[in-house]
GROMACS .gro file of C-alpha atoms in nm:
model
  265
    1MET     CA    1  -2.484   7.303  14.132
    2ILE     CA    2  -2.686   7.456  14.415
    3THR     CA    3  -2.967   7.294  14.616
    4LYS     CA    4  -3.321   7.430  14.581
    5ASP     CA    5  -3.297   7.617  14.911
    6GLY     CA    6  -2.980   7.790  14.788
    7ARG     CA    7  -2.779   7.675  15.092
    8PHE     CA    8  -2.554   7.404  14.954
    9ALA     CA    9  -2.322   7.396  14.654
   10TYR     CA   10  -2.219   7.056  14.522
   11GLU     CA   11  -2.084   6.863  14.224
   12ALA     CA   12  -2.256   6.552  14.096
   13ALA     CA   13  -2.233   6.294  13.820
   14GLY     CA   14  -2.428   5.984  13.720
   15ASP     CA   15  -2.790   5.873  13.691
   16PRO     CA   16  -3.011   6.077  13.928
   17ASP     CA   17  -3.208   5.756  14.002
   18ALA     CA   18  -2.902   5.550  14.098
   19THR     CA   19  -2.795   5.485  14.458
   20PRO     CA   20  -2.659   5.813  14.605
   21LEU     CA   21  -2.288   5.803  14.692
   22ILE     CA   22  -2.205   6.120  14.886
   23PHE     CA   23  -1.846   6.239  14.946
   24LEU     CA   24  -1.765   6.471  15.237
   25HIS     CA   25  -1.430   6.653  15.230
   26GLY     CA   26  -1.200   6.757  15.515
   27ILE     CA   27  -1.110   7.093  15.668
   28GLY     CA   28  -0.872   7.185  15.386
   29GLY     CA   29  -1.084   7.039  15.107
   30ALA     CA   30  -1.369   7.121  14.870
   31ALA     CA   31  -1.620   6.938  14.654
   32ARG     CA   32  -1.374   6.950  14.364
   33ALA     CA   33  -1.121   6.743  14.562
   34TRP     CA   34  -1.343   6.444  14.478
   35ARG     CA   35  -1.362   6.494  14.100
   36GLN     CA   36  -1.168   6.177  14.014
   37GLN     CA   37  -1.399   5.977  14.241
   38LEU     CA   38  -1.710   6.135  14.086
   39ALA     CA   39  -1.585   6.031  13.742
   40ARG     CA   40  -1.482   5.683  13.859
   41PHE     CA   41  -1.804   5.592  14.041
   42SER     CA   42  -2.070   5.778  13.840
   43PRO     CA   43  -2.133   5.483  13.602
   44GLN     CA   44  -2.270   5.284  13.901
   45PHE     CA   45  -2.393   5.554  14.138
   46ARG     CA   46  -2.531   5.905  14.165
   47ALA     CA   47  -2.193   6.037  14.284
   48ILE     CA   48  -2.221   6.363  14.480
   49ALA     CA   49  -1.967   6.584  14.662
   50TRP     CA   50  -2.077   6.881  14.872
   51ASP     CA   51  -1.897   7.197  14.957
   52MET     CA   52  -1.923   7.187  15.336
   53PRO     CA   53  -2.112   7.484  15.487
   54GLY     CA   54  -1.885   7.788  15.469
   55TYR     CA   55  -1.689   7.645  15.173
   56GLY     CA   56  -1.720   7.730  14.803
   57ARG     CA   57  -2.069   7.864  14.740
   58SER     CA   58  -2.226   7.687  15.039
   59ALA     CA   59  -2.371   7.920  15.301
   60PRO     CA   60  -2.186   7.925  15.635
   61LEU     CA   61  -2.361   7.809  15.952
   62ALA     CA   62  -2.451   8.066  16.217
   63SER     CA   63  -2.275   7.851  16.475
   64VAL     CA   64  -2.031   7.575  16.379
   65SER     CA   65  -2.017   7.241  16.560
   66ILE     CA   66  -1.998   6.880  16.444
   67ALA     CA   67  -2.361   6.839  16.551
   68ALA     CA   68  -2.467   7.143  16.346
   69LEU     CA   69  -2.271   7.012  16.046
   70ALA     CA   70  -2.446   6.673  16.084
   71ASP     CA   71  -2.783   6.853  16.084
   72ALA     CA   72  -2.672   7.037  15.771
   73LEU     CA   73  -2.582   6.703  15.610
   74GLN     CA   74  -2.933   6.573  15.682
   75GLN     CA   75  -3.083   6.887  15.525
   76PHE     CA   76  -2.854   6.845  15.222
   77ILE     CA   77  -2.965   6.482  15.182
   78GLU     CA   78  -3.330   6.588  15.204
   79GLN     CA   79  -3.278   6.866  14.947
   80LEU     CA   80  -3.136   6.611  14.704
   81GLY     CA   81  -3.397   6.346  14.781
   82ALA     CA   82  -3.103   6.111  14.839
   83THR     CA   83  -3.271   5.848  15.055
   84THR     CA   84  -3.049   5.581  15.218
   85PRO     CA   85  -2.724   5.708  15.069
   86ILE     CA   86  -2.377   5.561  15.095
   87LEU     CA   87  -2.162   5.821  15.274
   88VAL     CA   88  -1.786   5.862  15.232
   89GLY     CA   89  -1.642   6.099  15.493
   90HIS     CA   90  -1.280   6.210  15.494
   91SER     CA   91  -1.125   6.356  15.813
   92ILE     CA   92  -1.380   6.599  15.964
   93GLY     CA   93  -1.620   6.465  15.698
   94GLY     CA   94  -1.595   6.125  15.869
   95MET     CA   95  -1.669   6.285  16.205
   96ILE     CA   96  -1.979   6.446  16.053
   97VAL     CA   97  -2.088   6.103  15.922
   98GLN     CA   98  -2.047   5.947  16.268
   99LYS     CA   99  -2.249   6.225  16.433
  100TRP     CA  100  -2.513   6.209  16.157
  101LEU     CA  101  -2.555   5.833  16.212
  102ALA     CA  102  -2.595   5.887  16.587
  103GLN     CA  103  -2.864   6.154  16.548
  104SER     CA  104  -3.034   6.058  16.222
  105PRO     CA  105  -3.359   5.859  16.211
  106LYS     CA  106  -3.289   5.754  15.852
  107PRO     CA  107  -2.993   5.517  15.815
  108ALA     CA  108  -2.732   5.509  15.544
  109ARG     CA  109  -2.691   5.208  15.316
  110ALA     CA  110  -2.322   5.193  15.407
  111ILE     CA  111  -2.049   5.429  15.527
  112VAL     CA  112  -1.680   5.485  15.462
  113LEU     CA  113  -1.473   5.652  15.734
  114ALA     CA  114  -1.159   5.765  15.554
  115GLN     CA  115  -0.865   5.886  15.761
  116THR     CA  116  -1.077   6.008  16.047
  117SER     CA  117  -1.125   5.955  16.418
  118PRO     CA  118  -1.411   5.880  16.659
  119ALA     CA  119  -1.279   6.142  16.903
  120PHE     CA  120  -1.066   6.453  16.924
  121GLY     CA  121  -1.040   6.423  17.301
  122LYS     CA  122  -1.069   6.673  17.582
  123ALA     CA  123  -1.137   7.033  17.483
  124ASP     CA  124  -0.874   7.146  17.733
  125GLY     CA  125  -0.617   6.872  17.667
  126ASP     CA  126  -0.254   6.973  17.605
  127TRP     CA  127  -0.227   6.780  17.276
  128GLN     CA  128  -0.553   6.931  17.149
  129LYS     CA  129  -0.443   7.283  17.244
  130SER     CA  130  -0.106   7.246  17.073
  131PHE     CA  131  -0.271   7.098  16.761
  132ILE     CA  132  -0.503   7.398  16.730
  133ALA     CA  133  -0.227   7.647  16.811
  134ALA     CA  134   0.001   7.501  16.544
  135ARG     CA  135  -0.268   7.548  16.281
  136LEU     CA  136  -0.420   7.881  16.385
  137GLY     CA  137  -0.100   8.047  16.513
  138PRO     CA  138   0.036   8.131  16.165
  139LEU     CA  139  -0.297   8.296  16.072
  140ASP     CA  140  -0.285   8.497  16.395
  141ARG     CA  141   0.061   8.616  16.288
  142GLY     CA  142  -0.060   8.745  15.952
  143GLU     CA  143  -0.023   8.447  15.718
  144THR     CA  144  -0.311   8.367  15.480
  145MET     CA  145  -0.462   8.036  15.369
  146LYS     CA  146  -0.305   8.098  15.029
  147SER     CA  147   0.044   8.155  15.175
  148LEU     CA  148   0.012   7.856  15.411
  149ALA     CA  149  -0.138   7.610  15.160
  150PRO     CA  150   0.192   7.465  15.024
  151SER     CA  151   0.337   7.392  15.369
  152LEU     CA  152   0.006   7.269  15.514
  153VAL     CA  153  -0.040   7.021  15.230
  154LYS     CA  154   0.322   6.906  15.243
  155GLU     CA  155   0.286   6.822  15.612
  156LEU     CA  156  -0.023   6.610  15.544
  157VAL     CA  157   0.105   6.376  15.273
  158GLY     CA  158   0.310   6.057  15.267
  159ASP     CA  159   0.548   5.902  15.013
  160ASP     CA  160   0.548   5.988  14.640
  161PRO     CA  161   0.212   6.167  14.618
  162ASP     CA  162   0.051   6.220  14.278
  163PRO     CA  163   0.165   6.562  14.145
  164LYS     CA  164  -0.176   6.652  13.999
  165GLY     CA  165  -0.345   6.553  14.322
  166MET     CA  166  -0.105   6.771  14.519
  167GLU     CA  167  -0.174   7.067  14.293
  168LEU     CA  168  -0.547   7.022  14.353
  169ALA     CA  169  -0.489   6.981  14.729
  170ARG     CA  170  -0.296   7.310  14.743
  171GLU     CA  171  -0.563   7.485  14.535
  172CYS     CA  172  -0.842   7.361  14.767
  173MET     CA  173  -0.649   7.456  15.082
  174ALA     CA  174  -0.567   7.803  14.946
  175SER     CA  175  -0.933   7.873  14.871
  176VAL     CA  176  -1.071   7.784  15.217
  177PRO     CA  177  -1.209   8.101  15.378
  178GLU     CA  178  -1.002   8.179  15.687
  179ALA     CA  179  -1.315   8.217  15.901
  180SER     CA  180  -1.435   7.870  15.797
  181TYR     CA  181  -1.093   7.713  15.861
  182ARG     CA  182  -1.083   7.864  16.211
  183ALA     CA  183  -1.441   7.762  16.289
  184MET     CA  184  -1.389   7.403  16.171
  185MET     CA  185  -1.067   7.365  16.371
  186LEU     CA  186  -1.245   7.482  16.687
  187ALA     CA  187  -1.542   7.251  16.611
  188LEU     CA  188  -1.308   6.954  16.659
  189MET     CA  189  -1.259   7.038  17.026
  190GLY     CA  190  -1.444   6.795  17.251
  191PHE     CA  191  -1.574   6.577  16.964
  192ASP     CA  192  -1.622   6.221  17.095
  193GLN     CA  193  -1.837   5.950  16.936
  194ARG     CA  194  -1.653   5.650  17.082
  195SER     CA  195  -1.957   5.540  17.280
  196THR     CA  196  -2.173   5.515  16.965
  197LEU     CA  197  -1.934   5.303  16.753
  198LYS     CA  198  -2.102   4.984  16.879
  199ASP     CA  199  -2.437   5.114  16.747
  200ILE     CA  200  -2.320   5.148  16.385
  201SER     CA  201  -2.520   4.872  16.218
  202VAL     CA  202  -2.450   4.938  15.848
  203PRO     CA  203  -2.159   4.799  15.643
  204THR     CA  204  -1.858   5.017  15.726
  205LEU     CA  205  -1.515   5.059  15.569
  206LEU     CA  206  -1.238   5.224  15.769
  207LEU     CA  207  -0.966   5.341  15.533
  208SER     CA  208  -0.632   5.462  15.669
  209GLY     CA  209  -0.289   5.565  15.544
  210SER     CA  210   0.020   5.418  15.709
  211LYS     CA  211   0.192   5.761  15.709
  212ASP     CA  212  -0.107   5.959  15.834
  213ASN     CA  213  -0.013   6.161  16.144
  214ASN     CA  214  -0.357   6.320  16.185
  215ALA     CA  215  -0.558   5.996  16.194
  216PRO     CA  216  -0.289   5.736  16.272
  217ALA     CA  217  -0.343   5.389  16.125
  218PRO     CA  218  -0.315   5.202  16.461
  219MET     CA  219  -0.592   5.422  16.606
  220MET     CA  220  -0.814   5.355  16.303
  221ALA     CA  221  -0.746   4.980  16.320
  222LYS     CA  222  -0.850   4.984  16.686
  223THR     CA  223  -1.162   5.188  16.603
  224ALA     CA  224  -1.265   4.920  16.352
  225THR     CA  225  -1.276   4.659  16.629
  226PHE     CA  226  -1.558   4.850  16.803
  227ILE     CA  227  -1.787   4.864  16.495
  228PRO     CA  228  -1.981   4.538  16.448
  229SER     CA  229  -1.973   4.521  16.068
  230ALA     CA  230  -1.648   4.703  15.994
  231GLU     CA  231  -1.377   4.625  15.745
  232TYR     CA  232  -1.033   4.789  15.782
  233VAL     CA  233  -0.798   4.873  15.495
  234GLU     CA  234  -0.459   5.043  15.532
  235LEU     CA  235  -0.288   5.206  15.233
  236ALA     CA  236   0.091   5.175  15.262
  237GLY     CA  237   0.299   5.493  15.237
  238VAL     CA  238  -0.007   5.719  15.224
  239GLY     CA  239  -0.053   6.028  15.442
  240HIS     CA  240  -0.375   6.210  15.527
  241LEU     CA  241  -0.502   6.291  15.174
  242ALA     CA  242  -0.540   5.942  15.027
  243ASN     CA  243  -0.787   6.026  14.749
  244LEU     CA  244  -0.550   6.297  14.617
  245GLU     CA  245  -0.215   6.132  14.701
  246ARG     CA  246  -0.294   5.789  14.560
  247PRO     CA  247  -0.626   5.826  14.382
  248ASP     CA  248  -0.609   5.488  14.208
  249ALA     CA  249  -0.533   5.298  14.530
  250PHE     CA  250  -0.809   5.487  14.710
  251ASP     CA  251  -1.058   5.414  14.430
  252GLU     CA  252  -0.963   5.047  14.421
  253ALA     CA  253  -1.020   5.004  14.797
  254LEU     CA  254  -1.346   5.199  14.782
  255GLY     CA  255  -1.461   5.010  14.472
  256ARG     CA  256  -1.403   4.671  14.636
  257PHE     CA  257  -1.609   4.776  14.937
  258LEU     CA  258  -1.891   4.921  14.725
  259ASN     CA  259  -1.907   4.600  14.521
  260SER     CA  260  -1.932   4.394  14.840
  261VAL     CA  261  -2.215   4.619  14.964
  262ALA     CA  262  -2.393   4.590  14.627
  263THR     CA  263  -2.396   4.210  14.651
  264LYS     CA  264  -2.579   4.238  14.985
  265MET     CA  265  -2.840   4.482  14.857
   0.00000   0.00000   0.00000
């Protein structure tokens, strides 16, 4: 589906009048990475997954930053008429949710920060530079997203990932436009929302994987202590792609949280 303004492509399932539950994918993802979750949660919610700007059929942004992506999220929400949504952000999607909360006048009903971070640190830090170089270097040397997809996905996952989920992860990664991948990687540089964690006033779930090297579990557990109404859940043996590696475990943790939010509504 495409929004009325033609800017955003998305997939959706469930009653259009139900509470909106919006899923935001990571740098190597796509709306279709959330299809199991759309099926699982559409009986209760209007389950929606966007293709981030520059992905799928969504129009790219003129200039990419986390702040610009958060503005785009607000415009997407307005296009859908999805007032007070529940937002589930994975990886950079979780960074977009944090920035959106900090700059949005209209609050969410609840948020899920899945395998993400409140900061990427200094733009000129050694770790940050080596992280970017490791990911963009192969493209500079002539590799393509399609040729890199199998190794990129393999590096991200933990123990015994679901084979179908891995196939979908590779397919999503292979289809990311190189320009979008580069722009999103560079958008991470300097991202830092640590000072606004204390201002998050909605029910919040932080979901980590014990084998995640990109958003390490100890860092996420610490992040949870700074958010007043946060709950922390760690999935054992899971890497960075929880909803594709262990979809049932991811859905169970998310479902428990959503049920607890529903009882407070």
